[in-house]
Coordinates of C-alpha atoms and ligand atoms in Angstrom, one line a residue:
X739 CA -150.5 -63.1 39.2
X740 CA -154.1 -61.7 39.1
X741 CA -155.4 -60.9 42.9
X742 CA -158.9 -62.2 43.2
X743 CA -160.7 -60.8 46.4
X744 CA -163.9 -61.0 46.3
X745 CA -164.2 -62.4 50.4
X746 CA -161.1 -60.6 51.9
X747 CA -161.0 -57.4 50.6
X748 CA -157.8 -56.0 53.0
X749 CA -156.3 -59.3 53.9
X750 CA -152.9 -58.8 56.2
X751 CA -154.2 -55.2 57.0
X752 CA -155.2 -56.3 60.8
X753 CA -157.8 -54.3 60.6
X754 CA -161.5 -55.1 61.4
X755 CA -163.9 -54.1 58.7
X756 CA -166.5 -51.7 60.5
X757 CA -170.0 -52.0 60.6
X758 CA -170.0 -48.7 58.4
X759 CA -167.7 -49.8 55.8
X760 CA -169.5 -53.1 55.6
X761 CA -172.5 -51.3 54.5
X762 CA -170.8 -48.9 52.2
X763 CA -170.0 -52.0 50.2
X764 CA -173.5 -53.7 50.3
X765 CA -173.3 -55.7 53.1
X766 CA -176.2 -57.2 54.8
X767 CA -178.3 -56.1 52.0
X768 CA -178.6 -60.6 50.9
X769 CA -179.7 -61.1 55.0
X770 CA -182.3 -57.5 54.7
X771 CA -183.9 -59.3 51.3
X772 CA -184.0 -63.2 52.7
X773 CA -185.5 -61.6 56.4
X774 CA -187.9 -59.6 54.6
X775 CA -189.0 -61.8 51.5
X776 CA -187.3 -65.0 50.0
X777 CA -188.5 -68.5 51.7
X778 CA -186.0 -71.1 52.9
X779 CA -186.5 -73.3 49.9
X780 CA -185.1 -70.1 47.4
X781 CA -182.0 -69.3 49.0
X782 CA -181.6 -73.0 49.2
X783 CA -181.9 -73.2 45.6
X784 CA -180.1 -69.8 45.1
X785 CA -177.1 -71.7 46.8
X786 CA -177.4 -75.4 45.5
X787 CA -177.2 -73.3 41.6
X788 CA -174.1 -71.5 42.9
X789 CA -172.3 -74.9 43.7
X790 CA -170.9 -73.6 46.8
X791 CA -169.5 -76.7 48.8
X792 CA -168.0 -76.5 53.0
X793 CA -164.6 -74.9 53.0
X794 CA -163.7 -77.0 56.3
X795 CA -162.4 -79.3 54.1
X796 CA -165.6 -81.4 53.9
X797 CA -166.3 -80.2 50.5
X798 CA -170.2 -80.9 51.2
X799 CA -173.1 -78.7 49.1
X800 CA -173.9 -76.0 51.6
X801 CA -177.8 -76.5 49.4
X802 CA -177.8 -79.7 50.3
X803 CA -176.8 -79.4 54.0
X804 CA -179.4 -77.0 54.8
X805 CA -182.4 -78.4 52.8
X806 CA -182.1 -81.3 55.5
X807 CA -182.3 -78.5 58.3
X808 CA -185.3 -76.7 57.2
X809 CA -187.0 -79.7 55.7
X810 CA -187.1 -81.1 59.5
X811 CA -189.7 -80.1 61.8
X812 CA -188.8 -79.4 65.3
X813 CA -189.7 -76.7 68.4
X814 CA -186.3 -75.4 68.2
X815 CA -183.3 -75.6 65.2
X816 CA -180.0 -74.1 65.7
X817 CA -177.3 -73.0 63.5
X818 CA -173.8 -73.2 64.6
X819 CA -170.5 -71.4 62.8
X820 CA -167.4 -73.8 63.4
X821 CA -164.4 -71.4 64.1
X822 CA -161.9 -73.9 65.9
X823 CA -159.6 -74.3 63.4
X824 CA -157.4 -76.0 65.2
X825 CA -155.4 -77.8 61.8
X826 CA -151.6 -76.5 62.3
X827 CA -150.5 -74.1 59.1
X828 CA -153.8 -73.1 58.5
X829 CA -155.1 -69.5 60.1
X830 CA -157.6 -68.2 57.4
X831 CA -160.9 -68.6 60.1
X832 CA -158.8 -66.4 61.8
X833 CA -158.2 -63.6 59.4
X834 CA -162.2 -63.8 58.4
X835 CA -163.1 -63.1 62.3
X836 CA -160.7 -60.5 62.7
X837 CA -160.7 -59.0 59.5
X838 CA -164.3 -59.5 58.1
X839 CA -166.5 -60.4 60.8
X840 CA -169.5 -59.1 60.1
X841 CA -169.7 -61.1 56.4
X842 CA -169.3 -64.2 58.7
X843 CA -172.5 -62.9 61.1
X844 CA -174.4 -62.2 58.1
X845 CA -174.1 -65.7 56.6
X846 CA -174.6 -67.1 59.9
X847 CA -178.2 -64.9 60.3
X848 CA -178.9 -65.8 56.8
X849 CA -178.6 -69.8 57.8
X850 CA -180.6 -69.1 60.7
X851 CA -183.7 -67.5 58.7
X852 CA -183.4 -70.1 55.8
X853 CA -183.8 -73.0 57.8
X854 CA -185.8 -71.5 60.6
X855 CA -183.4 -71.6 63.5
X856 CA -183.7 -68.1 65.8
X857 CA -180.3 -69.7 67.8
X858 CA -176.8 -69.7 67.2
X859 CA -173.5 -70.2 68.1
X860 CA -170.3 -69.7 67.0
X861 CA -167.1 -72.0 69.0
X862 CA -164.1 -69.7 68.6
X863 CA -160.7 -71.5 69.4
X864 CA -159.2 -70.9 72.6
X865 CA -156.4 -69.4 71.6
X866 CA -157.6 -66.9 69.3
X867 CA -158.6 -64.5 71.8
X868 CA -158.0 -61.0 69.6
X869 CA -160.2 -62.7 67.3
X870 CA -163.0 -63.6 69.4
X871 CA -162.5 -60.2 70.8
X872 CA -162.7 -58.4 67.7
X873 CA -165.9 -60.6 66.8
X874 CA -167.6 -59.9 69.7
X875 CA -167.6 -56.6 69.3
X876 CA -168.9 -56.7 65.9
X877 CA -171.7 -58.9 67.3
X878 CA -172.8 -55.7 69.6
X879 CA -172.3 -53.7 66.8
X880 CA -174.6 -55.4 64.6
X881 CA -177.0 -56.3 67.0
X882 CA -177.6 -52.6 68.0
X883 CA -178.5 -52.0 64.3
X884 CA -181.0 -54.3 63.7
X885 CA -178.8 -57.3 62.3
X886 CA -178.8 -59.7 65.4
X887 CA -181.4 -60.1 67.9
X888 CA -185.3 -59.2 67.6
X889 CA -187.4 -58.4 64.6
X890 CA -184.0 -58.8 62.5
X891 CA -184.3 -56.0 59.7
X892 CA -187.7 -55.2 60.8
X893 CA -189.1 -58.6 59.9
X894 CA -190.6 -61.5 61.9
X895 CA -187.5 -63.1 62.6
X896 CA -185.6 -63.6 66.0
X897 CA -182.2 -64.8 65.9
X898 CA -179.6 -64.6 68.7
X899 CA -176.3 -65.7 68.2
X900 CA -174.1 -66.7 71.3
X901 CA -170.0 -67.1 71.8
X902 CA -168.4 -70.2 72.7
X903 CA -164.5 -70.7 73.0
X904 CA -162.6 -73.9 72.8
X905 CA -160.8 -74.7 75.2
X906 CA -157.8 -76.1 73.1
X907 CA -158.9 -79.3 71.8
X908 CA -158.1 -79.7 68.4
X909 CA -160.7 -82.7 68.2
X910 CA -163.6 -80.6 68.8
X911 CA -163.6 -79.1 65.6
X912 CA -165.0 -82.2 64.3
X913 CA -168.7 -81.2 64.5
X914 CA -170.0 -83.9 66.8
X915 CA -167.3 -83.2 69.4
X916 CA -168.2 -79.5 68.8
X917 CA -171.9 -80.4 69.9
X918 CA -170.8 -82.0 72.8
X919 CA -168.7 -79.4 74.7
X920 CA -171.4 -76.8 73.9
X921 CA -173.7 -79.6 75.8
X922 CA -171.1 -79.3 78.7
X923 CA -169.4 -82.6 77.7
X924 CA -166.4 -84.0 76.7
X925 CA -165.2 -83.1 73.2
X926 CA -166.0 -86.7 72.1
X927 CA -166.9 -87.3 68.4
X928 CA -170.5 -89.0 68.2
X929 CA -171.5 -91.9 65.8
X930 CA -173.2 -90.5 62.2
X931 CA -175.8 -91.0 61.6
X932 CA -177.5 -88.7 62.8
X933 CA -175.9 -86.1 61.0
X934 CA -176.6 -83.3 62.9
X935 CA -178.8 -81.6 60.1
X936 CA -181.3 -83.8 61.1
X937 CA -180.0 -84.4 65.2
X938 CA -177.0 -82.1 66.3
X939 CA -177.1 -79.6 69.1
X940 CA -179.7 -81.0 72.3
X941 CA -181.1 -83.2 69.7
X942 CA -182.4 -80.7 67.5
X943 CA -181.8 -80.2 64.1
X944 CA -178.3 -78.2 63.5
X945 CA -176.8 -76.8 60.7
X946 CA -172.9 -76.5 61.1
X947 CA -170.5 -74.5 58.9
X948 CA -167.5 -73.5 58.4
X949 CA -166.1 -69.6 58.7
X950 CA -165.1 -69.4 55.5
X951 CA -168.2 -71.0 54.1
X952 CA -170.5 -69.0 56.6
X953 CA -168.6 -65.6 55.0
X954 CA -169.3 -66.5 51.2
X955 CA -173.2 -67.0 51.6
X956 CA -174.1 -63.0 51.6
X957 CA -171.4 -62.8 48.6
X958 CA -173.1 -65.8 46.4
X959 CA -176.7 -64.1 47.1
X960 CA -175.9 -60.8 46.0
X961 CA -173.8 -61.5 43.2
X962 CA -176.1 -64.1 41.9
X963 CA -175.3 -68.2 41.1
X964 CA -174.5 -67.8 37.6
X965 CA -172.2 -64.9 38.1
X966 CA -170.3 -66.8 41.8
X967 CA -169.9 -70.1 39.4
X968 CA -168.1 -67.9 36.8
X969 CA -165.3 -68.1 39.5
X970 CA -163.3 -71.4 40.0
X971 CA -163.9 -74.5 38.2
X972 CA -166.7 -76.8 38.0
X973 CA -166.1 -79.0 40.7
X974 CA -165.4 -76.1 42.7
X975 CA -166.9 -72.6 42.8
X976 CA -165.4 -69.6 43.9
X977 CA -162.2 -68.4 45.3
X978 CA -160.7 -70.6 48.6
X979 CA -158.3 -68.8 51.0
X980 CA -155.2 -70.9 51.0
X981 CA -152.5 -70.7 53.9
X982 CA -149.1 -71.1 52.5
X983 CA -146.1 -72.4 55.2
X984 CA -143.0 -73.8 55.5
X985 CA -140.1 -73.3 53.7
X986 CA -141.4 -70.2 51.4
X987 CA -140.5 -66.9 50.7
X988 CA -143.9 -65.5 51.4
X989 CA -145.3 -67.2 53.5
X990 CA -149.6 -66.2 54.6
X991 CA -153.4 -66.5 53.6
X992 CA -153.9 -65.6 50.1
X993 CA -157.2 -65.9 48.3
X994 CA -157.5 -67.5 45.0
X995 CA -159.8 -68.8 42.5
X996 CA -160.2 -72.4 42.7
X997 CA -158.3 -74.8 40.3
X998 CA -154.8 -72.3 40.7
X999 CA -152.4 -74.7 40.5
X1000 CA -150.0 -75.6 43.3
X1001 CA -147.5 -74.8 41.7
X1002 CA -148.6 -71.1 40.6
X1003 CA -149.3 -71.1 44.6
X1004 CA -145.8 -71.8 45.3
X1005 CA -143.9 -69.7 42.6
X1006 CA -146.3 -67.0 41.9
X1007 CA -147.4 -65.7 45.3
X1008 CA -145.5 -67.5 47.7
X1009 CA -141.9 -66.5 46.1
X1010 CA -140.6 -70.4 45.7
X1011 CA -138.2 -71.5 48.3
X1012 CA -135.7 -68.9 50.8
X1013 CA -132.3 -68.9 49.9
X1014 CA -131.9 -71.2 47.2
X1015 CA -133.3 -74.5 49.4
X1016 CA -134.7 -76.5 46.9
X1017 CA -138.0 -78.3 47.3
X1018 CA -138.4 -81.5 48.5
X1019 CA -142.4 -82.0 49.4
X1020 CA -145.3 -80.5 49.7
X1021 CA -148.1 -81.7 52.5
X1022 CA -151.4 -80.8 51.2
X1023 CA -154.8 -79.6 52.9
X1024 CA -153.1 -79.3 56.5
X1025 CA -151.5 -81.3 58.7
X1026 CA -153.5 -85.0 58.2
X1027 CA -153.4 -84.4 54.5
X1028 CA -150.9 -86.8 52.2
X1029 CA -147.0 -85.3 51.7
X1030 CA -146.5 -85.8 48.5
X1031 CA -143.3 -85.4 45.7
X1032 CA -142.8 -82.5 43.8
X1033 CA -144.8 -83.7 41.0
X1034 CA -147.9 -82.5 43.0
X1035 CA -147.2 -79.2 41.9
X1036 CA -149.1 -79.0 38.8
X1037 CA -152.2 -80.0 40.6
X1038 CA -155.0 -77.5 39.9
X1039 CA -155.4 -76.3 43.6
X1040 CA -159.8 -77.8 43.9
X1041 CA -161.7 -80.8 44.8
X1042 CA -161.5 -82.6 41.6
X1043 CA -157.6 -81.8 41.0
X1044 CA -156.7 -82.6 44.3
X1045 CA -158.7 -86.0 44.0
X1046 CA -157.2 -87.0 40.8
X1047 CA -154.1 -86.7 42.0
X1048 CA -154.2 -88.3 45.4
X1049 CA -153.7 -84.9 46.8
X1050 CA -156.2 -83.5 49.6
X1051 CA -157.9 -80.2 49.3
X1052 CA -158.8 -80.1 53.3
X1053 CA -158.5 -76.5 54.9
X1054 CA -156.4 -74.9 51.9
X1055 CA -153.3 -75.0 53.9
X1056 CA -150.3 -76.2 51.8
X1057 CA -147.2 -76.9 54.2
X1058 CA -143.9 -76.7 51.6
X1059 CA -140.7 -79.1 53.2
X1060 CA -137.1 -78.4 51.2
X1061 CA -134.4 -80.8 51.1
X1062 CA -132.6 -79.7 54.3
X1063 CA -135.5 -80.8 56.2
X1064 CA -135.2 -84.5 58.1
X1065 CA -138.2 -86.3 56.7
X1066 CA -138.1 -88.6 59.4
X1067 CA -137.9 -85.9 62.3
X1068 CA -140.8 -84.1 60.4
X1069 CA -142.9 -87.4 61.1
X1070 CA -142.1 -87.5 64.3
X1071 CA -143.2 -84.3 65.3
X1072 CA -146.6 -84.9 62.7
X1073 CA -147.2 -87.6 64.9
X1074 CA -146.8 -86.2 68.3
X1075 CA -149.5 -83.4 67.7
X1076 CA -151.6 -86.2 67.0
X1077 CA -151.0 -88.6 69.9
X1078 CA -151.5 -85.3 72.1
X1079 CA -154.7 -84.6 70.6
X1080 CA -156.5 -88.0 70.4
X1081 CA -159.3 -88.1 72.8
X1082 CA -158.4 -91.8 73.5
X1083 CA -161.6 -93.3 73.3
X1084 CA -160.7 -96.0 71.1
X1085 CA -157.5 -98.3 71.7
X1086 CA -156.2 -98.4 67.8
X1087 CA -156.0 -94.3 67.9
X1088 CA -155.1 -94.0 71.5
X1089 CA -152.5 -97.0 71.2
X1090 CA -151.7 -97.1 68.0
X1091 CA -150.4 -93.7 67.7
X1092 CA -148.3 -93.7 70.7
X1093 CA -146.8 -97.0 69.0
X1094 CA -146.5 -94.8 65.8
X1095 CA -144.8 -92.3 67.6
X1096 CA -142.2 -94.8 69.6
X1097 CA -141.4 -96.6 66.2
X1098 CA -140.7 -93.5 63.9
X1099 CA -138.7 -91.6 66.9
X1100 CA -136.4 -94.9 66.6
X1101 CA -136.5 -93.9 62.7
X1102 CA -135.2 -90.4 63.0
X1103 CA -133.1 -91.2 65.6
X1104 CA -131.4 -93.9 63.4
X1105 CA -131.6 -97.0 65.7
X1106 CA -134.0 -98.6 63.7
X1107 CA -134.3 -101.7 61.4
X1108 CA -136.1 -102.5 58.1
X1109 CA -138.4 -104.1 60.1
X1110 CA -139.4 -100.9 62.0
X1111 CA -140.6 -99.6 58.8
X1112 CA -142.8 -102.5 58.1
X1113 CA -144.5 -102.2 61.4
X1114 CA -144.8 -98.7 61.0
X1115 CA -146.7 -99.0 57.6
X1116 CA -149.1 -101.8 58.9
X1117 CA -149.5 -100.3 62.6
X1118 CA -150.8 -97.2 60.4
X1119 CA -153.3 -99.0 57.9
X1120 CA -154.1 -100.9 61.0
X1121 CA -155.5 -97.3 62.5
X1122 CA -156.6 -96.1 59.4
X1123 CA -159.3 -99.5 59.4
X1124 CA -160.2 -99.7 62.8
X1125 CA -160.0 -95.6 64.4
X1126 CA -163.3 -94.5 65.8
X1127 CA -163.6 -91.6 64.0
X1128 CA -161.9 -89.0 61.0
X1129 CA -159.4 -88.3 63.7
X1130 CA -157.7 -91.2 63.8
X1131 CA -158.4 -92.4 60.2
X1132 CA -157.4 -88.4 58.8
X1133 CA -154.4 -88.9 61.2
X1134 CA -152.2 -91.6 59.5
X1135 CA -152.4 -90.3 55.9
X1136 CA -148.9 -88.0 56.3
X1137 CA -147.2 -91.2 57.5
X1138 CA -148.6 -93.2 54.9
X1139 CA -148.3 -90.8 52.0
X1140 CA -144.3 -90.1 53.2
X1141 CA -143.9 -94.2 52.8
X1142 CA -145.4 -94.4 49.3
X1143 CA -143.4 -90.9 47.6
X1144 CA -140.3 -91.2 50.2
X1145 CA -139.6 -95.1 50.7
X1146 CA -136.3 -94.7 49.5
X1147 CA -135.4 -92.2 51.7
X1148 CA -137.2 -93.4 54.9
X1149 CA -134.9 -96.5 54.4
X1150 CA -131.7 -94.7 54.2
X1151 CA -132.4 -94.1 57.8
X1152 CA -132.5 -97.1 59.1
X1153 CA -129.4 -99.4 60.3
X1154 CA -127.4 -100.9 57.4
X1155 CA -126.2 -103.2 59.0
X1156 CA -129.1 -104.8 60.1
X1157 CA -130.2 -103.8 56.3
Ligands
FMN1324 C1 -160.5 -84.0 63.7 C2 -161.4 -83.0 62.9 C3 -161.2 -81.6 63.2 C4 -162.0 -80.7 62.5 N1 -161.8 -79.4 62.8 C5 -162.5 -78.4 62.1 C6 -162.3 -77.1 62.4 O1 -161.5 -76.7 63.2 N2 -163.1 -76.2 61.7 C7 -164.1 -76.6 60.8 O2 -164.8 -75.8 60.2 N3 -164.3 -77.9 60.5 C8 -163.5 -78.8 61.2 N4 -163.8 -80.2 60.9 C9 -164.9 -80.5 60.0 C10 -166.2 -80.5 60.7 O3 -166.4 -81.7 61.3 C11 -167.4 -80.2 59.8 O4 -167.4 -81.0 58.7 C12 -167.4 -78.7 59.3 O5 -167.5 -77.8 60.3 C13 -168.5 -78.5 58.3 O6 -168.3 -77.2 57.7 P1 -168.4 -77.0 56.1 O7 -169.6 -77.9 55.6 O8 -168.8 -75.6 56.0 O9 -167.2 -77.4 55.4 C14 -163.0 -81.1 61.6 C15 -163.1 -82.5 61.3 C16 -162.3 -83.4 62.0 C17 -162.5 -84.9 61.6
SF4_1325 S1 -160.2 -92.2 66.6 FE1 -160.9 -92.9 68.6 S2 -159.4 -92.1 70.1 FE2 -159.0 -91.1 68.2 S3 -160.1 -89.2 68.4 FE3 -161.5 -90.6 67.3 S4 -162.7 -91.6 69.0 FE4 -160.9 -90.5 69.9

């Protein structure tokens, strides 16, 4: 199959694009010509044509998102990069900060000067310290030439971009929660509205992106809409770094164009099962996306192909499960990442998953009755009404998704005779 690699030019290489060989390739030549010439409103319109949407997961117009932002008048406006990545299987933030980090600082700068913020920040998870090490030293390097800092490029503009680290939360990669522990708070998710494009960081108006999506701004301005939406499909432009995991031969973060189809994912680059296990499941979009039956595989891998067929696009991570694997056990341990990582603020997440947790432990453990499964399925839609937030809503779907495709086989593990 074709490599496409127009964002991740060395992928797996582990090692950091310099400064130098940035700019042999035309890099920071889109942030030199917005700094010294384009308004706001023309990148904006630049990027709304290109149809580039948040590769977080959120899917949302990056056009859309900042016209809010520099539509909004205010003494100061920040622009934040979200690099927490916290969703298990998925790494590609990872390899963009280590491998390509000045693409990300460039589309971070070129938020900044759209919208007219002269602060930023990027929150770096707390356990990717060789990436945030890596990326801080690209943040010297461009700041010494020009890119960060003062008179950015020789122009008017100021911006200054700041590190944060996580501190191992996965719920403050939601963006609310992220605002909040750069505040100094608790990583506790905030009511919408205000969307933080219009109130985020201190109040002020924030624009908050995603690596991936920060690191294919420079690449849609210089190659041009028309010629970025020749990539992908029409509900989705460009390429999306997937993370494949699980049972596969190959497993990694690949780039593709959007609309490859999961199964071309699977066979293609990730080399199909090891050893002649045969394929049972696939979860797609990371861990709080839907497992679903083999029959996912023909999906086209984008927003509208993943919609159609009840699949989730989410952070491109597709987790393959074989035969061999205990469904039931593989629940469990879904689960427990999530009661660990709810910030309890709200009884049916805080509760409710523990219960979850309790019921489906009796599942794999085979001392429980039909019943459990009936209390598990309405304990979950039960979560999925009521949660607080996308934590606890998002958190549900595997468990849910497994009951619909995998009934049959949930059941075989419970008591017959109670049966
Ligand atoms: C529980 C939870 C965790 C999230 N974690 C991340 C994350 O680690 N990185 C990220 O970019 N977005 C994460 N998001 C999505 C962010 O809230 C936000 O939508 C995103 O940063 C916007 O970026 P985009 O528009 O470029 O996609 C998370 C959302 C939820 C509900
Ligand atoms: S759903 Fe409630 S307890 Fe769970 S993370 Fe959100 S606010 Fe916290």
């Amino acid at each position: 199959m074709e490599q496409i690699k127009l964002l991740v030019k060395n992928a797996g290489q582990n090692d950091p694009e310099s400064l130098e060989q940035y700019l042999a390739r035309g890099g920071y030549e889109a942030l030199k010509s917005a700094a010294r010439g384009c308004n706001g409103a023309d990148i904006i319109e630049i990027l709304s044509a290109s149809g580039l949407v948040g590769r977080s997961g959120s899917g949302f117009p990056v056009g859309k998102k900042w016209a809010v932002t520099l539509e909004k008048e205010a003494p100061q406006k920040y622009v934040i990069c979200n690099a927490d990545e916290g969703e298990p299987g998925t790494c590609k933030d990872r390899l963009l900060l280590m491998e390509h980090p000045h693409a990300v600082i460039e589309g971070i700068v070129i938020a900044g000067v759209t919208v007219g913020a002269t602060r930023g920040y990027i929150y770096i998870r707390g356990e990717y310290d060789a990436a945030a090490h890596i990326f801080s030293e690209a943040v010297n390097e461009a700041r010494s030439a020009g890119y960060l800092g003062c008179h950015i490029c020789g122009s008017g503009y100021d911006f200054q971009l700041e590190i944060r680290r996580g501190a191992g939360a996965y719920m403050c990669g939601e963006e609310t929660a992220l605002l909040e522990s750069i505040e100094g708070r608790r990583g506790e998710t905030r009511i919408k509205p205000p969307y933080p494009g219009e109130a985020g960081l201190w109040g002020m108006p924030t624009v908050i992106n995603n690596v991936e999506t920060m690191a294919n701004i420079p690449l849609v301005l210089t190659m041009g809409a028309e010629k970025y939406r020749t990539c992908g499909t029409g509900s989705s432009t460009g390429t999306k770094l997937v993370t494949l995991c699980g049972c596969i031969r190959n497993p990694g973060v690949y780039e593709v164009p959007f609309g490859t189809s999961i199964r071309s994912l699977f066979l293609d680059i990730g080399g199909g099962c090891p050893e002649g296990k045969k394929l049972r499941a696939v979860q797609t979009g990371g861990l709080s996306g839907p497992i679903m039956s083999v029959d996912v595989l023909d999906t086209p891998f984008d927003i509208a192909g993943c919609n159609a067929a009840g699949a989730f696009l989410g952070t491109g991570d597709l987790i393959f499960i074989d035969e061999a694997t205990d469904l039931a056990g593989l629940l469990v341990n879904i689960m427990e990442f999530f009661m660990e990582e709810s910030c309890g603020r709200c009884v049916p997440c805080r509760i409710g998953i523990h219960t979850l947790v309790e019921l489906l432990r009796a599942l794999a453990s085979g001392t429980a009755d039909i019943d459990t499964l009936r209390q598990i399925e309405s304990i979950a839609l039960h979560i999925r009404q009521t949660a607080r937030c996308a934590f606890g809503t998002a958190s549900v779907t595997p468990v849910l998704s497994a009951l619909e495709s995998f009934y049959d086989l949930l059941t075989s593990c419970v008591e017959k005779e109670v049966v």
